[in-house]
Structures are given as structure tokens and as C-alpha cells.
mmCIF file of C-alpha atoms in Angstrom:
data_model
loop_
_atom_site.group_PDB
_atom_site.id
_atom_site.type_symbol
_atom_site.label_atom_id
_atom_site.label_comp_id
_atom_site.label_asym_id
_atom_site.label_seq_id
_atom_site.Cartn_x
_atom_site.Cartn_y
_atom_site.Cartn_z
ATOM 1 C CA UNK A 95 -13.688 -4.546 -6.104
ATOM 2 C CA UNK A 96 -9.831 -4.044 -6.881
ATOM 3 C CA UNK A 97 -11.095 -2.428 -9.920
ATOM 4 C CA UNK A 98 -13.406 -0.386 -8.511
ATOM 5 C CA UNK A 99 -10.548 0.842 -6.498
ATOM 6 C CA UNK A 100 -7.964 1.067 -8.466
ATOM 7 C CA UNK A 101 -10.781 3.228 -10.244
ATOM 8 C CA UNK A 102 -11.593 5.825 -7.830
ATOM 9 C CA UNK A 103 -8.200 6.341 -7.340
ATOM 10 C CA UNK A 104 -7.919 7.433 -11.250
ATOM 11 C CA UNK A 105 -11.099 9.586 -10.312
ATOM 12 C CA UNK A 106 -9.365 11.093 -7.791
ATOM 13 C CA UNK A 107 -6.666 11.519 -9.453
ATOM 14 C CA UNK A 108 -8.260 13.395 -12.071
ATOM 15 C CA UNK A 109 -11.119 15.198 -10.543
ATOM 16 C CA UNK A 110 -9.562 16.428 -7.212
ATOM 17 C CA UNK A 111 -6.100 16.724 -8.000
ATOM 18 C CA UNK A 112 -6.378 18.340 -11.381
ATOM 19 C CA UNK A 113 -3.751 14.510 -13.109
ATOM 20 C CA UNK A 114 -1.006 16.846 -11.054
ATOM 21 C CA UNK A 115 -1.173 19.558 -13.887
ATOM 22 C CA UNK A 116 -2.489 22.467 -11.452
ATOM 23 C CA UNK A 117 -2.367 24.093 -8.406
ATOM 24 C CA UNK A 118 -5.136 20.691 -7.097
ATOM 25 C CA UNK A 119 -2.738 19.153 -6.509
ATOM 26 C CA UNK A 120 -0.489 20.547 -3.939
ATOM 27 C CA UNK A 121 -4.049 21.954 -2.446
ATOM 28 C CA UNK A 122 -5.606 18.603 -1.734
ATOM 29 C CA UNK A 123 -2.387 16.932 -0.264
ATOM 30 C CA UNK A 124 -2.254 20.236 2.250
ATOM 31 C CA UNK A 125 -6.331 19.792 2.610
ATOM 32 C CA UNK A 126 -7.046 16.234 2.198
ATOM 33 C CA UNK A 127 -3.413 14.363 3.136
ATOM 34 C CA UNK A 128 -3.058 12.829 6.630
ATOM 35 C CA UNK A 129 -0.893 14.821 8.775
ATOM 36 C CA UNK A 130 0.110 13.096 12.413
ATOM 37 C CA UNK A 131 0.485 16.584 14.237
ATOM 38 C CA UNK A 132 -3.022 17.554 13.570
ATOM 39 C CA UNK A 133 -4.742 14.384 14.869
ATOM 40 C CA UNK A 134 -2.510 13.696 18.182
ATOM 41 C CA UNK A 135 -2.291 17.840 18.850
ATOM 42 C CA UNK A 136 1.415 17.650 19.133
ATOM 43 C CA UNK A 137 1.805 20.284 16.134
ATOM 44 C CA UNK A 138 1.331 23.881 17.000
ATOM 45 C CA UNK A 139 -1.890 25.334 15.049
ATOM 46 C CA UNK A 140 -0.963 27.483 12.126
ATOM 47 C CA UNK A 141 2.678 25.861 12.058
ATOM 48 C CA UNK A 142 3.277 23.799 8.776
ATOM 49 C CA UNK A 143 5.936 23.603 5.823
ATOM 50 C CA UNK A 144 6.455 24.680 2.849
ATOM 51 C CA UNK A 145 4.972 22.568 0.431
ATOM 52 C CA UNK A 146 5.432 23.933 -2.950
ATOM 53 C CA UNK A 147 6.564 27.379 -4.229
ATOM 54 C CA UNK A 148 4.840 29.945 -2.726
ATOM 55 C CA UNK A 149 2.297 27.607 -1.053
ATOM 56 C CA UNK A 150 2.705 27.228 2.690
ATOM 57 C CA UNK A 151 0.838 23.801 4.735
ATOM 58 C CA UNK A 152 -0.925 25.067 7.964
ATOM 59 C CA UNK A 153 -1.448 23.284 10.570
ATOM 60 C CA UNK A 154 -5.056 23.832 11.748
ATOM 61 C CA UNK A 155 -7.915 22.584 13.389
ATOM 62 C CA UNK A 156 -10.855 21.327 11.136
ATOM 63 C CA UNK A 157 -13.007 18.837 11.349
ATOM 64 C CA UNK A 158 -12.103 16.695 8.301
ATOM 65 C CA UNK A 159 -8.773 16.145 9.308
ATOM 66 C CA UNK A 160 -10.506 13.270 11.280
ATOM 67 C CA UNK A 161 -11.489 12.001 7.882
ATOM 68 C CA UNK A 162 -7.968 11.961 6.716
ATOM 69 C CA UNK A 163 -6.890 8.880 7.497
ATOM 70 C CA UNK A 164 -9.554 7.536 4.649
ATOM 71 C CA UNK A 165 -9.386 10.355 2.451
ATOM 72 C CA UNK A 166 -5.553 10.242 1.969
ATOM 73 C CA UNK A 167 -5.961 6.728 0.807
ATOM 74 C CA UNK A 168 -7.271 8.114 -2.510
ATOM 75 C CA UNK A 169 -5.015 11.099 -2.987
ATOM 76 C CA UNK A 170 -1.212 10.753 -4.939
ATOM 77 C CA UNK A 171 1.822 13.212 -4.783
ATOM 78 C CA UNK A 172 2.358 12.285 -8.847
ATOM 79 C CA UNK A 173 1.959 10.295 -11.749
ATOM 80 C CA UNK A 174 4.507 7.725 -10.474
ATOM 81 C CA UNK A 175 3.218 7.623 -6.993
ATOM 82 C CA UNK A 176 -0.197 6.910 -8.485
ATOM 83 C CA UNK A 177 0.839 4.343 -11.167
ATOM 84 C CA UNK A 178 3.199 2.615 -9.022
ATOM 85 C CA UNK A 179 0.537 1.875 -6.446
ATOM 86 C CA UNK A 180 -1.745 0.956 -8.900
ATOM 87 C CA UNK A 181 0.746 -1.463 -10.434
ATOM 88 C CA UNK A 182 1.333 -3.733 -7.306
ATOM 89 C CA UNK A 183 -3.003 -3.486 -6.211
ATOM 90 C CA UNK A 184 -3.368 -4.969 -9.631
ATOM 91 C CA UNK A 185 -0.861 -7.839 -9.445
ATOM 92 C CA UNK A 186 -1.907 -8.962 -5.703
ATOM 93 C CA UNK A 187 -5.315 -7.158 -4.819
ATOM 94 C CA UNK A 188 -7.455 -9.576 -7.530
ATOM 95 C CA UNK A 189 -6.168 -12.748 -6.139
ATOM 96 C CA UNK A 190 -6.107 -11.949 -2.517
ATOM 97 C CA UNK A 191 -9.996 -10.685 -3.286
ATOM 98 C CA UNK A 192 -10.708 -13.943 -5.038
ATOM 99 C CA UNK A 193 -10.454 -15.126 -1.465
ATOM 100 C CA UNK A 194 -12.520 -13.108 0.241
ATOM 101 C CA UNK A 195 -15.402 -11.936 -1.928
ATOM 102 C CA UNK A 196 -15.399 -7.863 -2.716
ATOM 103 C CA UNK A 197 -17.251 -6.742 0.485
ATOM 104 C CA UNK A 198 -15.009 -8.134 2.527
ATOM 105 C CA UNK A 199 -11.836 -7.267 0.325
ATOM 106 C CA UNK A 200 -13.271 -3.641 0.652
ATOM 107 C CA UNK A 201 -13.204 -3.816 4.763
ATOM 108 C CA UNK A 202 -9.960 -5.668 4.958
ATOM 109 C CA UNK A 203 -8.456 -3.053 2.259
ATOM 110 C CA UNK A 204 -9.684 -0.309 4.620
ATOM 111 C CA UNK A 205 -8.754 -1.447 7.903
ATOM 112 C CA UNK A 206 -5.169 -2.206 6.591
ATOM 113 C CA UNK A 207 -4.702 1.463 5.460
ATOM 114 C CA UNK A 208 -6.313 2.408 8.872
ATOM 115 C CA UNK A 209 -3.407 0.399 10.306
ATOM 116 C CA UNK A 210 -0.791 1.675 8.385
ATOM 117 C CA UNK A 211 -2.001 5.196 9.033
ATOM 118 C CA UNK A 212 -1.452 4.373 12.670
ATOM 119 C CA UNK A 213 1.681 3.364 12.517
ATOM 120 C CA UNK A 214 2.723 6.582 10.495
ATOM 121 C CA UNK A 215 1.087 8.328 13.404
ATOM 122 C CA UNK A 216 2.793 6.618 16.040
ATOM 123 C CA UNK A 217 6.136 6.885 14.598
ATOM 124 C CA UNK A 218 6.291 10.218 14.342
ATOM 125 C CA UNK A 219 3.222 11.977 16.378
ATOM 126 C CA UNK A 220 4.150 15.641 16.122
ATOM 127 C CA UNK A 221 4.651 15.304 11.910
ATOM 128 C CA UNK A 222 3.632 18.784 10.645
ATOM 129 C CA UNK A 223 3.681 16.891 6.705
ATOM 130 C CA UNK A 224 1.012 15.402 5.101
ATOM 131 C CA UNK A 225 0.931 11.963 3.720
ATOM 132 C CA UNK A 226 -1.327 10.256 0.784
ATOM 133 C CA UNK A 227 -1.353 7.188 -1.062
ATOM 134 C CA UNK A 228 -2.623 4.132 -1.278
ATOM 135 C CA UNK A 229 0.325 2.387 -0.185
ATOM 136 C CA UNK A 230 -0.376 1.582 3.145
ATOM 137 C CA UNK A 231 -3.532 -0.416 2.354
ATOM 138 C CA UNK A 232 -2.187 -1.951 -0.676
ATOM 139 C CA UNK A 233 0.662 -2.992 1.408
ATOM 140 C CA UNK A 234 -1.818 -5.093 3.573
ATOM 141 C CA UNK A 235 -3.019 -6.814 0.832
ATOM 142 C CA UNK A 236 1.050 -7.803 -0.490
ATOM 143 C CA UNK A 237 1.005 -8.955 3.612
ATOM 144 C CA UNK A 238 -1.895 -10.971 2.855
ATOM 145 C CA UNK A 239 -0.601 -12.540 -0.159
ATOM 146 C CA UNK A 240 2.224 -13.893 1.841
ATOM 147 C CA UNK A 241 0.093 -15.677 4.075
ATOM 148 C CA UNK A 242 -1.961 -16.959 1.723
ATOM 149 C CA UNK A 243 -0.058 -17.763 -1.271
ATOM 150 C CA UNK A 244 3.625 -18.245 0.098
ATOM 151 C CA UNK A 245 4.969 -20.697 -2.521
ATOM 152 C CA UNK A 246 3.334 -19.378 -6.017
ATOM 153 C CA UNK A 247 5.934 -18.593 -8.281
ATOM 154 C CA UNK A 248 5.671 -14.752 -9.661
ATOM 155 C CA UNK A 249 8.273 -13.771 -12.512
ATOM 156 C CA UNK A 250 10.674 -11.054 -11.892
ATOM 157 C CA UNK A 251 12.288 -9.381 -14.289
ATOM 158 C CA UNK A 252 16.587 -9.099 -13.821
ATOM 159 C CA UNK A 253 18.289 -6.467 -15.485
ATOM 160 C CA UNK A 254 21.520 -7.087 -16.077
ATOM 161 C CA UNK A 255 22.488 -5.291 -19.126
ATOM 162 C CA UNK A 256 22.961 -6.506 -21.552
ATOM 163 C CA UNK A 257 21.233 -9.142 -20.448
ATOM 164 C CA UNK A 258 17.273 -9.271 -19.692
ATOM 165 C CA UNK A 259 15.855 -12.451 -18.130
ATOM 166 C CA UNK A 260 12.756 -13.317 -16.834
ATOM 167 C CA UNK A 261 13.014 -15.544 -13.690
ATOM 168 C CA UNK A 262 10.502 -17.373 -11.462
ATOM 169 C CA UNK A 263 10.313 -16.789 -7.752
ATOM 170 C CA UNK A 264 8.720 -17.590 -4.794
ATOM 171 C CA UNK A 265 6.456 -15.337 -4.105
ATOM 172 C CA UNK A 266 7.545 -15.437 0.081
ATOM 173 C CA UNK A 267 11.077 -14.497 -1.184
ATOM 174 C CA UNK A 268 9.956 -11.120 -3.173
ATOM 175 C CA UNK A 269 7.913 -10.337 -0.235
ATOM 176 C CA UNK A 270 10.134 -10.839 2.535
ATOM 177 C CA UNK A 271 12.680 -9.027 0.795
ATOM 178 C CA UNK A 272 10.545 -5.796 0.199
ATOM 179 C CA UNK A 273 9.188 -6.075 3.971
ATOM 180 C CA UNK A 274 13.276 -5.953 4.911
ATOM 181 C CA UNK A 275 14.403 -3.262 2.763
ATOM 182 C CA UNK A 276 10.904 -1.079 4.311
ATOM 183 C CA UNK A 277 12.303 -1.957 7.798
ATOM 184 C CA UNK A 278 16.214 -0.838 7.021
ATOM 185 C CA UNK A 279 15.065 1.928 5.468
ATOM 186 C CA UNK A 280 12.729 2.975 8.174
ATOM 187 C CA UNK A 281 15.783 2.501 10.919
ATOM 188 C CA UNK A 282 17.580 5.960 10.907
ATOM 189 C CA UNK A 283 13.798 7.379 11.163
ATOM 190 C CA UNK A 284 13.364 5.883 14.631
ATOM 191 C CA UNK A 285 16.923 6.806 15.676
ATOM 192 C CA UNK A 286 15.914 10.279 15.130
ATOM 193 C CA UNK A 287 18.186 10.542 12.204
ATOM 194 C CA UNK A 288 16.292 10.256 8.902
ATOM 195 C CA UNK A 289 14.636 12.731 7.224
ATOM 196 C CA UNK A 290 10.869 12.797 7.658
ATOM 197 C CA UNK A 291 10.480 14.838 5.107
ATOM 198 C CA UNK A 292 11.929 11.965 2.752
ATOM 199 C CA UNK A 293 8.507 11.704 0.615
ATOM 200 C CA UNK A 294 8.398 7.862 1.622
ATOM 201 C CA UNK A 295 6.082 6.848 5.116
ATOM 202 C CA UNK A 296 8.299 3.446 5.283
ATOM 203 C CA UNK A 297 6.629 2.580 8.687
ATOM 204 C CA UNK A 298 2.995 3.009 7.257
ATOM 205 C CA UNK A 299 4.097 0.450 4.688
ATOM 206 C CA UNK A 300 5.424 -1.811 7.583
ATOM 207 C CA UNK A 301 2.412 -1.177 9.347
ATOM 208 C CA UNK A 302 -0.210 -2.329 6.814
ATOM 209 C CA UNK A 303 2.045 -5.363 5.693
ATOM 210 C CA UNK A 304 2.173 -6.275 8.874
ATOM 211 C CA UNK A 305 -1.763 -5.876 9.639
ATOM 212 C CA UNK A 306 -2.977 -7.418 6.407
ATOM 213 C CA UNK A 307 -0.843 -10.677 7.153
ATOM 214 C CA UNK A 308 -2.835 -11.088 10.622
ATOM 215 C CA UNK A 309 -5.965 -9.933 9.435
ATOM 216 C CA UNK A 310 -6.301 -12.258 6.482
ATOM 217 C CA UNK A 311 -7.109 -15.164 8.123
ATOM 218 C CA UNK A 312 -10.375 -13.511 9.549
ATOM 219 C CA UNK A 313 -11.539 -12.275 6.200
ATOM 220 C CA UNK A 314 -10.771 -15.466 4.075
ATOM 221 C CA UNK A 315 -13.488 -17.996 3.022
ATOM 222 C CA UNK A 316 -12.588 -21.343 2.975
ATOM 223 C CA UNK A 317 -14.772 -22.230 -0.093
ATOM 224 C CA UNK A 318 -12.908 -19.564 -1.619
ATOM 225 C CA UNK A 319 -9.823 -20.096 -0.750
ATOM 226 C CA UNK A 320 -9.944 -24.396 -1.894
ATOM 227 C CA UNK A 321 -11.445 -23.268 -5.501
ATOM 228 C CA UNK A 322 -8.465 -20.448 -5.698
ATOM 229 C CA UNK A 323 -6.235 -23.364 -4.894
ATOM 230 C CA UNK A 324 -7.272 -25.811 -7.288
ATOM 231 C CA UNK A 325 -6.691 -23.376 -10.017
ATOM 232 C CA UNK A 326 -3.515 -22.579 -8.873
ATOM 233 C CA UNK A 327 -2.220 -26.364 -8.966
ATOM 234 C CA UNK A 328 -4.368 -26.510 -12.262
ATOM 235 C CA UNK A 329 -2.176 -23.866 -13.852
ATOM 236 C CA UNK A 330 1.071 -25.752 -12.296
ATOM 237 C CA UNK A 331 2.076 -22.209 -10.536
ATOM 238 C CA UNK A 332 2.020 -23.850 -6.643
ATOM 239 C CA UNK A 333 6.312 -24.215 -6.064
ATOM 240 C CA UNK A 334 4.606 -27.916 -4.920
ATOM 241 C CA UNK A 335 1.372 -29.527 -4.806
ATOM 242 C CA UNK A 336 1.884 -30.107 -1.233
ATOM 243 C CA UNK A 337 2.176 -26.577 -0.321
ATOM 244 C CA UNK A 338 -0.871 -25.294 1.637
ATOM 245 C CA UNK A 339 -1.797 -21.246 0.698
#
């Protein structure tokens, strides 16, 4: 299943939003991408922004803005955006799937962008900008990793030049640490002194992390989650044998 994903969101990429090489692109983010205002009806119809040269975002009224909040898990703003998201669902989405089964990865993958849509929405109701990526739901699955598999070491490249060293970590302590730097960046949003139109939805990140790391427990199997375990210790990459995931 994370392949399929990580699939149709290269489909997507291509098909609908023309790789980010024509005018498909900014189109489908004004069409397709998830804008608060429109859902909550806080943002005056026919208002908007400016979203690329000579292309002006409306506001309006149509009925598959209620689809949005799926859709806009598909859709990118670039080639980075895309790739970057695709990076981190293929270093956590396989293994937090190898402990679910794909139909249930699939629901708990979709719920967690549902919840990190919310929490875009409820941070800032009245947003006239539309949002895509897959970050929110992806971010559900990192928050599920972190329940589940707390103490397997992941190796993180420092960059020091001239030095270049790879070191093992904890996987709690790279995930903690992004989850904090989300939250102080998010800050000056809720003080009503950030920028919304920033290009990051921090609290939609916060919002799926935080959704996938109490959902995970429901979607788990146990007889999943022992055999993922005993290849873990097999492969000596539990911090100790002790640990539970």
C-alpha cells in the first residue's frame, strides 16, 4: 500500500498537475487544494489571492470543495514538496504498514490526513489559501512510528563540513525533535503574528502527528506487530532487547 501511494501521488503529479511545467499546476492547487474559508463560510465568495502571475484564487461555492480535504492529499506545490514527502512515506510508511496490513494502513493513512486537515481548519477558519500535500497524513504515520518503534536506531546524516558522519539515533529523539520545531514554528501563527501565507500548514503537521500516535494502537495487529519485532531484534536495530515497540 505505501507504494501504491506513494504512486498515485507521482500520477498526480504528472497527470493533473502537468510535473509543475504548466499552467496545471497553479490550476489544480486553486481547484483541487483545501482552502479553510470555503468549508467553514468565513471567506467572502469570490474573495481569494493571488496565486501566481496573472492568476487570481476565488473563493467560491462548489460542491467539490467538500472533497478537498481528500483530494489535496494527492496534489504538490513542486518538485521538492512532492519528493520530500515522498522521501519520509518511504522511510516510515512500509514499516508502520507491516503492522497493520495495507487495508488498514490505507484507513489509518486517510483518517490522519483528515485530522491534520482539521487542525489546518481550525487554526485558521477564515484562510482564503489553499493547501496540498501529503504531509499531514504522512505525518500520522512518523506519529505512529513513535509509538510503535520508539527505540530503533535510524542513521542521520551530520554535516559538518568538512566533516560527513553517519550517526545512529533513536528513533523517539528524531521524532520528538521534528514534532518541537513544528510546534515553535507554528507559535507566532496562533499569536496572530505569522504569516499564513508562509507555504508551510505547521499545525496540519501537528495535527496528523498527533492523531496517528493515538490512532495506531486501534489499527495495529498484534500478530503483526510480534513478527515485525522479532526481525527487528534479529537485525540487532532495537536500542535494547528489552524495549517493547
Amino acid at each position: 500500500m505505501t507504494g501504491l501511494i506513494l504512486s498515485a501521488l507521482a500520477v498526480v503529479w504528472v497527470v493533473v498537475q502537468g510535473a509543475g511545467f504548466s499552467d496545471l499546476l497553479v490550476r489544480s492547487v486553486c481547484t483541487l487544494g483545501l482552502v479553510p474559508g470555503e468549508l467553514t463560510g468565513r471567506a467572502a465568495i469570490n474573495d481569494g489571492i493571488a496565486i501566481a502571475p496573472g492568476l487570481f484564487c476565488a473563493v467560491d461555492a462548489e460542491p467539490i470543495n467538500w472533497a478537498t480535504p481528500v483530494l489535496s492529499m494527492f496534489l504538490h506545490g513542486s518538485w521538492g514538496h512532492l519528493l520530500g514527502n515522498a522521501l519520509f512515506l518511504w522511510v516510515f510508511g512500509n514499516n508502520v504498514e507491516d503492522v497493520m496490513g495495507a487495508p488498514r494502513f490505507l484507513a489509518f493513512y486517510l483518517l490522519c490526513g483528515l485530522a491534520a486537515a482539521g487542525a489546518h481548519i481550525a487554526v485558521d477558519p477564515a484562510s482564503k489559501i489553499p493547501t496540498v500535500g501529503a504531509s499531514g497524513a504522512i505525518s500520522g504515520v512518523m506519529g505512529a512510528y513513535l509509538v510503535l518503534f520508539p527505540q530503533v536506531r535510524v542513521r542521520m546524516l551530520f554535516v559538518l563540513p568538512p566533516f560527513f558522519r553517519v550517526v545512529p539515533v533513536a528513533a523517539w529523539l528524531v521524532l520528538v525533535w521534528w514534532l518541537v520545531l513544528q510546534v515553535l514554528v507554528g507559535l507566532p501563527q496562533l499569536a496572530g503574528l505569522g504569516d499564513p501565507r508562509g507555504g508551510v500548514a505547521v499545525w496540519a503537521h501537528v495535527g496528523g502527528f498527533v492523531a496517528g500516535a493515538f490512532l495506531v494502537r486501534a489499527f495495529e495487529r498484534a500478530d503483526l506487530v510480534e513478527r515485525r519485532r522479532a526481525m527487528l531484534l534479529q537485525r540487532g536495530l532495537l536500542g535494547d532487547p528489552g524495549d517493547r515497540l
